[in-house]
C-alpha cells in the first residue's frame, strides 16, 4: 500500500488526533527546545494532524508555519483545525520539498522520517531548504535501539527504515548537517499500571513497558545547516 493510502485511511478514522495525543508527550519537549525566533519560517515533515506548526506559531511566534504530508486527508484534517492564515498544510512527498533553497529557518519531524523510501534524499532536501544555521529536529520512536519497536513494521503496510542512533548521526553528516545533539526524550506521561496488572494485552512485563517509555522514549537527532 502507498504511504498516502495508508495514512488517508488513518485520517478517515480520526487516528491523526490519536497520534497527536500520544506523540505530544515527547514532541512538546522537542518543540520547546527548537531555537525558533519570532518571524521565522518553520516546516514539519509528515505533519499528520499538524499540531507542531500550530504550537510553534502559538508559543514561539513563528512567522509562517508549514506542514507537509503525503496523505491528502491528513493535510485536510490539519487545515480544519486552524483558521490562522500563517499556518499552512501542503500535500506532498518530503523527499521533494516544494520550497526554495535557503528559505526555511527550522525543520521538525515526529514519527515520520522513517517512512521515506529514500531517507538520505529527505536529509539532502532538508539541507537544501534550511537557511545557514537552521536546524532539523528529527524525532523517532522506531529505531534500532528501541527493541520494543522492532515489530512495528508488521503492523503498517508500508516499508519502514530502522536506523540506529549512530546511523542517524552518520546520515545527517553525509547530508552536510552537523549533529548538534542526539539524545532520548523519555515519555513521563503515559500511565504505567501497577505490577499486578501485568501481563497486559500489549506488555509481557512492567519492566519492558518502563524501559520502552521512561528509558528509551523518543530518539531525537538535531542537525544544523552550515553557516
Ligand atoms: C505516524 S504519522 C505521524 C504524524 C505526526 N508527525 C505526529 O507526530 O502525530 C506519519 C505521517 O507521515 C506522513 N508521511 C509518511 N511518509 C511521508 C512522505 N514520504 N512524505 C510526506 N509525508 C509522509 C504520513 O502520511 C503520516 O501522516
PDB file of C-alpha atoms and ligand atoms in Angstrom:
ATOM      1  CA  UNK A   1       0.000   0.000   0.000  1.00  0.00           C
ATOM      2  CA  UNK A   2       1.220   3.539  -0.666  1.00  0.00           C
ATOM      3  CA  UNK A   3       2.002   5.862   2.249  1.00  0.00           C
ATOM      4  CA  UNK A   4      -0.814   8.197   1.203  1.00  0.00           C
ATOM      5  CA  UNK A   5      -3.412   5.377   1.030  1.00  0.00           C
ATOM      6  CA  UNK A   6      -2.346   4.000   4.413  1.00  0.00           C
ATOM      7  CA  UNK A   7      -2.480   7.361   6.175  1.00  0.00           C
ATOM      8  CA  UNK A   8      -5.614   8.560   4.347  1.00  0.00           C
ATOM      9  CA  UNK A   9      -7.279   5.574   5.976  1.00  0.00           C
ATOM     10  CA  UNK A  10      -5.859   6.531   9.391  1.00  0.00           C
ATOM     11  CA  UNK A  11      -7.061  10.134   8.950  1.00  0.00           C
ATOM     12  CA  UNK A  12     -10.555   8.992   7.946  1.00  0.00           C
ATOM     13  CA  UNK A  13     -10.736   7.010  11.181  1.00  0.00           C
ATOM     14  CA  UNK A  14      -9.644  10.002  13.296  1.00  0.00           C
ATOM     15  CA  UNK A  15      -6.280   8.473  14.118  1.00  0.00           C
ATOM     16  CA  UNK A  16      -4.499  11.756  13.367  1.00  0.00           C
ATOM     17  CA  UNK A  17      -5.705  13.163  16.699  1.00  0.00           C
ATOM     18  CA  UNK A  18      -4.911   9.885  18.458  1.00  0.00           C
ATOM     19  CA  UNK A  19      -1.311  10.057  17.230  1.00  0.00           C
ATOM     20  CA  UNK A  20      -1.105  13.691  18.275  1.00  0.00           C
ATOM     21  CA  UNK A  21      -2.214  12.813  21.811  1.00  0.00           C
ATOM     22  CA  UNK A  22       0.391  10.048  22.116  1.00  0.00           C
ATOM     23  CA  UNK A  23       3.257  11.828  20.400  1.00  0.00           C
ATOM     24  CA  UNK A  24       2.682  15.101  22.238  1.00  0.00           C
ATOM     25  CA  UNK A  25       4.132  13.550  25.427  1.00  0.00           C
ATOM     26  CA  UNK A  26       7.629  13.802  23.959  1.00  0.00           C
ATOM     27  CA  UNK A  27       7.129  16.017  20.877  1.00  0.00           C
ATOM     28  CA  UNK A  28       6.305  19.039  23.050  1.00  0.00           C
ATOM     29  CA  UNK A  29       9.733  18.834  24.700  1.00  0.00           C
ATOM     30  CA  UNK A  30      11.431  18.696  21.307  1.00  0.00           C
ATOM     31  CA  UNK A  31       9.377  21.659  20.029  1.00  0.00           C
ATOM     32  CA  UNK A  32      10.246  23.640  23.187  1.00  0.00           C
ATOM     33  CA  UNK A  33      13.943  23.142  22.511  1.00  0.00           C
ATOM     34  CA  UNK A  34      13.808  24.447  18.943  1.00  0.00           C
ATOM     35  CA  UNK A  35      15.588  27.804  18.658  1.00  0.00           C
ATOM     36  CA  UNK A  36      12.710  29.375  16.711  1.00  0.00           C
ATOM     37  CA  UNK A  37      12.593  33.164  16.801  1.00  0.00           C
ATOM     38  CA  UNK A  38       9.663  35.468  16.127  1.00  0.00           C
ATOM     39  CA  UNK A  39       9.014  35.699  12.411  1.00  0.00           C
ATOM     40  CA  UNK A  40      10.872  32.501  11.500  1.00  0.00           C
ATOM     41  CA  UNK A  41       9.604  30.088   8.859  1.00  0.00           C
ATOM     42  CA  UNK A  42       9.223  26.537  10.158  1.00  0.00           C
ATOM     43  CA  UNK A  43       8.384  23.278   8.419  1.00  0.00           C
ATOM     44  CA  UNK A  44       7.018  19.994   9.835  1.00  0.00           C
ATOM     45  CA  UNK A  45       7.759  16.899   7.731  1.00  0.00           C
ATOM     46  CA  UNK A  46       4.985  14.269   7.843  1.00  0.00           C
ATOM     47  CA  UNK A  47       2.784  16.618   9.853  1.00  0.00           C
ATOM     48  CA  UNK A  48      -0.253  14.371  10.477  1.00  0.00           C
ATOM     49  CA  UNK A  49      -2.795  16.470  12.410  1.00  0.00           C
ATOM     50  CA  UNK A  50      -0.440  19.457  12.099  1.00  0.00           C
ATOM     51  CA  UNK A  51      -0.055  20.131  15.824  1.00  0.00           C
ATOM     52  CA  UNK A  52       3.639  21.075  15.571  1.00  0.00           C
ATOM     53  CA  UNK A  53       3.093  24.012  13.210  1.00  0.00           C
ATOM     54  CA  UNK A  54       0.251  25.349  15.337  1.00  0.00           C
ATOM     55  CA  UNK A  55       2.330  25.006  18.512  1.00  0.00           C
ATOM     56  CA  UNK A  56       5.378  26.769  17.036  1.00  0.00           C
ATOM     57  CA  UNK A  57       3.171  29.602  15.816  1.00  0.00           C
ATOM     58  CA  UNK A  58       1.414  29.990  19.153  1.00  0.00           C
ATOM     59  CA  UNK A  59       4.339  29.514  21.539  1.00  0.00           C
ATOM     60  CA  UNK A  60       7.280  30.959  19.581  1.00  0.00           C
ATOM     61  CA  UNK A  61       5.544  33.413  17.287  1.00  0.00           C
ATOM     62  CA  UNK A  62       6.842  31.719  14.128  1.00  0.00           C
ATOM     63  CA  UNK A  63       6.113  33.916  11.124  1.00  0.00           C
ATOM     64  CA  UNK A  64       4.974  31.113   8.848  1.00  0.00           C
ATOM     65  CA  UNK A  65       4.447  27.501   9.866  1.00  0.00           C
ATOM     66  CA  UNK A  66       4.063  24.819   7.218  1.00  0.00           C
ATOM     67  CA  UNK A  67       3.322  21.134   7.458  1.00  0.00           C
ATOM     68  CA  UNK A  68       3.757  18.721   4.587  1.00  0.00           C
ATOM     69  CA  UNK A  69       2.121  15.305   4.422  1.00  0.00           C
ATOM     70  CA  UNK A  70       1.802  12.667   1.706  1.00  0.00           C
ATOM     71  CA  UNK A  71      -1.783  11.958   2.775  1.00  0.00           C
ATOM     72  CA  UNK A  72      -4.347  14.442   1.383  1.00  0.00           C
ATOM     73  CA  UNK A  73      -6.765  13.528   4.200  1.00  0.00           C
ATOM     74  CA  UNK A  74      -4.164  14.205   6.902  1.00  0.00           C
ATOM     75  CA  UNK A  75      -3.418  17.622   5.358  1.00  0.00           C
ATOM     76  CA  UNK A  76      -7.155  18.374   5.049  1.00  0.00           C
ATOM     77  CA  UNK A  77      -7.744  17.459   8.700  1.00  0.00           C
ATOM     78  CA  UNK A  78      -4.762  19.606   9.751  1.00  0.00           C
ATOM     79  CA  UNK A  79      -6.208  22.557   7.806  1.00  0.00           C
ATOM     80  CA  UNK A  80      -9.565  22.127   9.507  1.00  0.00           C
ATOM     81  CA  UNK A  81      -8.003  22.554  12.967  1.00  0.00           C
ATOM     82  CA  UNK A  82      -6.884  26.166  12.420  1.00  0.00           C
ATOM     83  CA  UNK A  83      -8.004  29.357  10.736  1.00  0.00           C
ATOM     84  CA  UNK A  84      -4.633  31.043  11.161  1.00  0.00           C
ATOM     85  CA  UNK A  85      -3.614  32.319   7.699  1.00  0.00           C
ATOM     86  CA  UNK A  86       0.067  31.986   8.634  1.00  0.00           C
ATOM     87  CA  UNK A  87      -0.215  28.245   9.238  1.00  0.00           C
ATOM     88  CA  UNK A  88      -0.423  26.144   6.072  1.00  0.00           C
ATOM     89  CA  UNK A  89      -0.593  22.452   5.224  1.00  0.00           C
ATOM     90  CA  UNK A  90       0.622  21.021   1.931  1.00  0.00           C
ATOM     91  CA  UNK A  91       0.137  17.654   0.294  1.00  0.00           C
ATOM     92  CA  UNK A  92       3.449  16.290  -0.946  1.00  0.00           C
ATOM     93  CA  UNK A  93       6.368  13.969  -0.508  1.00  0.00           C
ATOM     94  CA  UNK A  94       9.032  15.215   1.886  1.00  0.00           C
ATOM     95  CA  UNK A  95      11.632  13.706  -0.422  1.00  0.00           C
ATOM     96  CA  UNK A  96      10.878  16.605  -2.804  1.00  0.00           C
ATOM     97  CA  UNK A  97      10.228  19.677  -0.685  1.00  0.00           C
ATOM     98  CA  UNK A  98       8.279  22.394  -2.531  1.00  0.00           C
ATOM     99  CA  UNK A  99      10.434  25.161  -1.032  1.00  0.00           C
ATOM    100  CA  UNK A 100      13.227  27.266  -2.422  1.00  0.00           C
ATOM    101  CA  UNK A 101      16.777  26.681  -1.265  1.00  0.00           C
ATOM    102  CA  UNK A 102      17.744  28.559   1.931  1.00  0.00           C
ATOM    103  CA  UNK A 103      14.128  29.500   2.631  1.00  0.00           C
ATOM    104  CA  UNK A 104      13.264  27.688   5.906  1.00  0.00           C
ATOM    105  CA  UNK A 105      14.646  28.583   9.351  1.00  0.00           C
ATOM    106  CA  UNK A 106      13.896  25.330  11.179  1.00  0.00           C
ATOM    107  CA  UNK A 107      12.510  21.886  10.345  1.00  0.00           C
ATOM    108  CA  UNK A 108      10.827  19.381  12.643  1.00  0.00           C
ATOM    109  CA  UNK A 109       9.594  15.841  12.165  1.00  0.00           C
ATOM    110  CA  UNK A 110       7.953  13.400  14.580  1.00  0.00           C
ATOM    111  CA  UNK A 111       7.439   9.709  13.828  1.00  0.00           C
ATOM    112  CA  UNK A 112       7.500  10.223  10.051  1.00  0.00           C
ATOM    113  CA  UNK A 113      11.085  10.285   8.773  1.00  0.00           C
ATOM    114  CA  UNK A 114      11.480   6.505   8.633  1.00  0.00           C
ATOM    115  CA  UNK A 115       8.604   6.104   6.157  1.00  0.00           C
ATOM    116  CA  UNK A 116      10.720   7.765   3.455  1.00  0.00           C
ATOM    117  CA  UNK A 117      11.555   5.460   0.559  1.00  0.00           C
ATOM    118  CA  UNK A 118      14.967   7.191   0.497  1.00  0.00           C
ATOM    119  CA  UNK A 119      15.776   8.766   3.901  1.00  0.00           C
ATOM    120  CA  UNK A 120      19.080  10.162   2.580  1.00  0.00           C
ATOM    121  CA  UNK A 121      17.129  12.101  -0.037  1.00  0.00           C
ATOM    122  CA  UNK A 122      14.980  13.660   2.711  1.00  0.00           C
ATOM    123  CA  UNK A 123      18.111  14.820   4.521  1.00  0.00           C
ATOM    124  CA  UNK A 124      19.532  16.238   1.285  1.00  0.00           C
ATOM    125  CA  UNK A 125      16.270  18.147   0.786  1.00  0.00           C
ATOM    126  CA  UNK A 126      16.269  19.416   4.373  1.00  0.00           C
ATOM    127  CA  UNK A 127      19.881  20.569   3.979  1.00  0.00           C
ATOM    128  CA  UNK A 128      18.907  22.346   0.748  1.00  0.00           C
ATOM    129  CA  UNK A 129      15.909  24.273   2.113  1.00  0.00           C
ATOM    130  CA  UNK A 130      17.408  25.221   5.501  1.00  0.00           C
ATOM    131  CA  UNK A 131      18.985  28.621   5.890  1.00  0.00           C
ATOM    132  CA  UNK A 132      22.581  28.635   7.192  1.00  0.00           C
ATOM    133  CA  UNK A 133      22.452  27.880  10.927  1.00  0.00           C
ATOM    134  CA  UNK A 134      18.931  26.426  10.630  1.00  0.00           C
ATOM    135  CA  UNK A 135      18.127  23.204  12.462  1.00  0.00           C
ATOM    136  CA  UNK A 136      16.373  19.923  11.793  1.00  0.00           C
ATOM    137  CA  UNK A 137      14.887  18.343  14.925  1.00  0.00           C
ATOM    138  CA  UNK A 138      14.166  14.775  13.859  1.00  0.00           C
ATOM    139  CA  UNK A 139      12.250  12.679  16.413  1.00  0.00           C
ATOM    140  CA  UNK A 140      11.535   8.947  16.083  1.00  0.00           C
ATOM    141  CA  UNK A 141      10.212   6.188  18.317  1.00  0.00           C
ATOM    142  CA  UNK A 142      11.003   3.493  15.742  1.00  0.00           C
ATOM    143  CA  UNK A 143      14.768   2.992  15.828  1.00  0.00           C
ATOM    144  CA  UNK A 144      17.230   0.162  16.311  1.00  0.00           C
ATOM    145  CA  UNK A 145      17.990   0.884  19.978  1.00  0.00           C
ATOM    146  CA  UNK A 146      14.287   0.691  20.870  1.00  0.00           C
ATOM    147  CA  UNK A 147      13.952  -3.080  20.803  1.00  0.00           C
ATOM    148  CA  UNK A 148      10.260  -2.716  21.663  1.00  0.00           C
ATOM    149  CA  UNK A 149       9.645  -1.055  18.294  1.00  0.00           C
ATOM    150  CA  UNK A 150      11.094  -3.871  16.218  1.00  0.00           C
ATOM    151  CA  UNK A 151       7.754  -5.463  15.323  1.00  0.00           C
ATOM    152  CA  UNK A 152       6.044  -2.221  14.299  1.00  0.00           C
ATOM    153  CA  UNK A 153       6.806  -2.692  10.607  1.00  0.00           C
ATOM    154  CA  UNK A 154       4.473  -5.726  10.658  1.00  0.00           C
ATOM    155  CA  UNK A 155       1.592  -3.508  11.785  1.00  0.00           C
ATOM    156  CA  UNK A 156       1.829  -0.967   8.959  1.00  0.00           C
ATOM    157  CA  UNK A 157       1.544  -1.834   5.291  1.00  0.00           C
ATOM    158  CA  UNK A 158       4.347   0.492   4.130  1.00  0.00           C
ATOM    159  CA  UNK A 159       8.110  -0.078   4.215  1.00  0.00           C
ATOM    160  CA  UNK A 160       9.970   1.453   7.172  1.00  0.00           C
ATOM    161  CA  UNK A 161      13.690   2.114   7.698  1.00  0.00           C
ATOM    162  CA  UNK A 162      15.014   1.275  11.160  1.00  0.00           C
ATOM    163  CA  UNK A 163      18.304   3.095  11.729  1.00  0.00           C
ATOM    164  CA  UNK A 164      20.449   3.056  14.844  1.00  0.00           C
ATOM    165  CA  UNK A 165      21.335   6.303  16.611  1.00  0.00           C
ATOM    166  CA  UNK A 166      24.793   6.125  15.017  1.00  0.00           C
ATOM    167  CA  UNK A 167      23.267   5.646  11.553  1.00  0.00           C
ATOM    168  CA  UNK A 168      21.179   8.791  12.070  1.00  0.00           C
ATOM    169  CA  UNK A 169      24.278  10.780  13.005  1.00  0.00           C
ATOM    170  CA  UNK A 170      26.233   9.428  10.063  1.00  0.00           C
ATOM    171  CA  UNK A 171      23.435  10.137   7.561  1.00  0.00           C
ATOM    172  CA  UNK A 172      22.966  13.686   8.863  1.00  0.00           C
ATOM    173  CA  UNK A 173      26.679  14.349   8.440  1.00  0.00           C
ATOM    174  CA  UNK A 174      26.685  12.803   4.952  1.00  0.00           C
ATOM    175  CA  UNK A 175      23.929  15.258   4.004  1.00  0.00           C
ATOM    176  CA  UNK A 176      26.081  18.169   5.214  1.00  0.00           C
ATOM    177  CA  UNK A 177      24.267  18.747   8.531  1.00  0.00           C
ATOM    178  CA  UNK A 178      26.417  18.838  11.647  1.00  0.00           C
ATOM    179  CA  UNK A 179      24.943  16.949  14.584  1.00  0.00           C
ATOM    180  CA  UNK A 180      24.495  19.395  17.452  1.00  0.00           C
ATOM    181  CA  UNK A 181      22.950  16.900  19.825  1.00  0.00           C
ATOM    182  CA  UNK A 182      21.362  13.477  19.912  1.00  0.00           C
ATOM    183  CA  UNK A 183      19.511  12.141  22.920  1.00  0.00           C
ATOM    184  CA  UNK A 184      16.457  10.301  24.157  1.00  0.00           C
ATOM    185  CA  UNK A 185      13.415  12.159  25.452  1.00  0.00           C
ATOM    186  CA  UNK A 186      11.543   9.927  27.900  1.00  0.00           C
ATOM    187  CA  UNK A 187       7.760   9.721  27.945  1.00  0.00           C
ATOM    188  CA  UNK A 188       6.947  10.518  31.580  1.00  0.00           C
ATOM    189  CA  UNK A 189       3.216  10.862  30.980  1.00  0.00           C
ATOM    190  CA  UNK A 190       1.963   7.546  29.737  1.00  0.00           C
ATOM    191  CA  UNK A 191       0.367   5.716  32.608  1.00  0.00           C
ATOM    192  CA  UNK A 192       2.187   2.561  33.598  1.00  0.00           C
ATOM    193  CA  UNK A 193      -0.106   0.167  35.507  1.00  0.00           C
ATOM    194  CA  UNK A 194       0.961  -1.485  38.760  1.00  0.00           C
ATOM    195  CA  UNK A 195       2.943  -4.712  38.675  1.00  0.00           C
ATOM    196  CA  UNK A 196      -0.154  -6.757  39.466  1.00  0.00           C
ATOM    197  CA  UNK A 197      -1.794  -5.753  36.129  1.00  0.00           C
ATOM    198  CA  UNK A 198       0.911  -7.451  34.041  1.00  0.00           C
ATOM    199  CA  UNK A 199       0.911  -9.131  31.602  1.00  0.00           C
ATOM    200  CA  UNK A 200      -1.407  -6.737  29.735  1.00  0.00           C
ATOM    201  CA  UNK A 201      -2.670  -7.106  26.141  1.00  0.00           C
ATOM    202  CA  UNK A 202       0.385  -5.195  24.957  1.00  0.00           C
ATOM    203  CA  UNK A 203       3.096  -5.828  27.527  1.00  0.00           C
ATOM    204  CA  UNK A 204       4.502  -9.045  28.918  1.00  0.00           C
ATOM    205  CA  UNK A 205       6.198  -7.335  31.872  1.00  0.00           C
ATOM    206  CA  UNK A 206       6.064  -3.960  33.632  1.00  0.00           C
ATOM    207  CA  UNK A 207       9.828  -3.747  33.301  1.00  0.00           C
ATOM    208  CA  UNK A 208       9.580  -3.828  29.499  1.00  0.00           C
ATOM    209  CA  UNK A 209       6.959  -1.066  29.454  1.00  0.00           C
ATOM    210  CA  UNK A 210       9.048   1.102  31.770  1.00  0.00           C
ATOM    211  CA  UNK A 211      12.080   0.585  29.531  1.00  0.00           C
ATOM    212  CA  UNK A 212      10.121   1.460  26.363  1.00  0.00           C
ATOM    213  CA  UNK A 213       8.654   4.713  27.670  1.00  0.00           C
ATOM    214  CA  UNK A 214      10.671   6.008  30.605  1.00  0.00           C
ATOM    215  CA  UNK A 215      14.105   4.938  29.395  1.00  0.00           C
ATOM    216  CA  UNK A 216      14.136   4.714  25.579  1.00  0.00           C
ATOM    217  CA  UNK A 217      11.357   7.194  24.762  1.00  0.00           C
ATOM    218  CA  UNK A 218      11.902   9.232  21.607  1.00  0.00           C
ATOM    219  CA  UNK A 219      15.263   9.409  19.832  1.00  0.00           C
ATOM    220  CA  UNK A 220      15.998  12.984  18.795  1.00  0.00           C
ATOM    221  CA  UNK A 221      18.743  13.932  16.362  1.00  0.00           C
ATOM    222  CA  UNK A 222      19.391  17.625  15.820  1.00  0.00           C
ATOM    223  CA  UNK A 223      21.180  18.631  12.627  1.00  0.00           C
ATOM    224  CA  UNK A 224      22.443  22.134  11.890  1.00  0.00           C
ATOM    225  CA  UNK A 225      22.917  23.580   8.398  1.00  0.00           C
ATOM    226  CA  UNK A 226      26.400  25.014   7.820  1.00  0.00           C
ATOM    227  CA  UNK A 227      26.868  28.801   8.136  1.00  0.00           C
TER     228      UNK A 227
HETATM  229  C1  LIG B   1       2.958   8.199  12.204  1.00  0.00           C
HETATM  230  S1  LIG B   1       2.359   9.627  11.400  1.00  0.00           S
HETATM  231  C2  LIG B   1       2.981  10.951  12.434  1.00  0.00           C
HETATM  232  C3  LIG B   1       2.224  12.232  12.254  1.00  0.00           C
HETATM  233  C4  LIG B   1       2.663  13.395  13.154  1.00  0.00           C
HETATM  234  N1  LIG B   1       4.005  13.828  12.840  1.00  0.00           N
HETATM  235  C5  LIG B   1       2.541  13.044  14.616  1.00  0.00           C
HETATM  236  O1  LIG B   1       3.527  13.174  15.365  1.00  0.00           O
HETATM  237  O2  LIG B   1       1.442  12.657  15.059  1.00  0.00           O
HETATM  238  C6  LIG B   1       3.419   9.728   9.976  1.00  0.00           C
HETATM  239  C7  LIG B   1       2.963  10.772   8.961  1.00  0.00           C
HETATM  240  O3  LIG B   1       3.988  10.937   7.981  1.00  0.00           O
HETATM  241  C8  LIG B   1       3.393  11.030   6.701  1.00  0.00           C
HETATM  242  N2  LIG B   1       4.394  10.596   5.706  1.00  0.00           N
HETATM  243  C9  LIG B   1       4.974   9.388   5.619  1.00  0.00           C
HETATM  244  N3  LIG B   1       5.819   9.355   4.577  1.00  0.00           N
HETATM  245  C10 LIG B   1       5.774  10.583   4.001  1.00  0.00           C
HETATM  246  C11 LIG B   1       6.430  11.181   2.894  1.00  0.00           C
HETATM  247  N4  LIG B   1       7.305  10.489   2.149  1.00  0.00           N
HETATM  248  N5  LIG B   1       6.165  12.459   2.607  1.00  0.00           N
HETATM  249  C12 LIG B   1       5.271  13.175   3.349  1.00  0.00           C
HETATM  250  N6  LIG B   1       4.606  12.655   4.412  1.00  0.00           N
HETATM  251  C13 LIG B   1       4.854  11.378   4.731  1.00  0.00           C
HETATM  252  C14 LIG B   1       2.174  10.116   6.794  1.00  0.00           C
HETATM  253  O4  LIG B   1       1.214  10.390   5.804  1.00  0.00           O
HETATM  254  C15 LIG B   1       1.692  10.368   8.221  1.00  0.00           C
HETATM  255  O5  LIG B   1       0.732  11.381   8.302  1.00  0.00           O
END
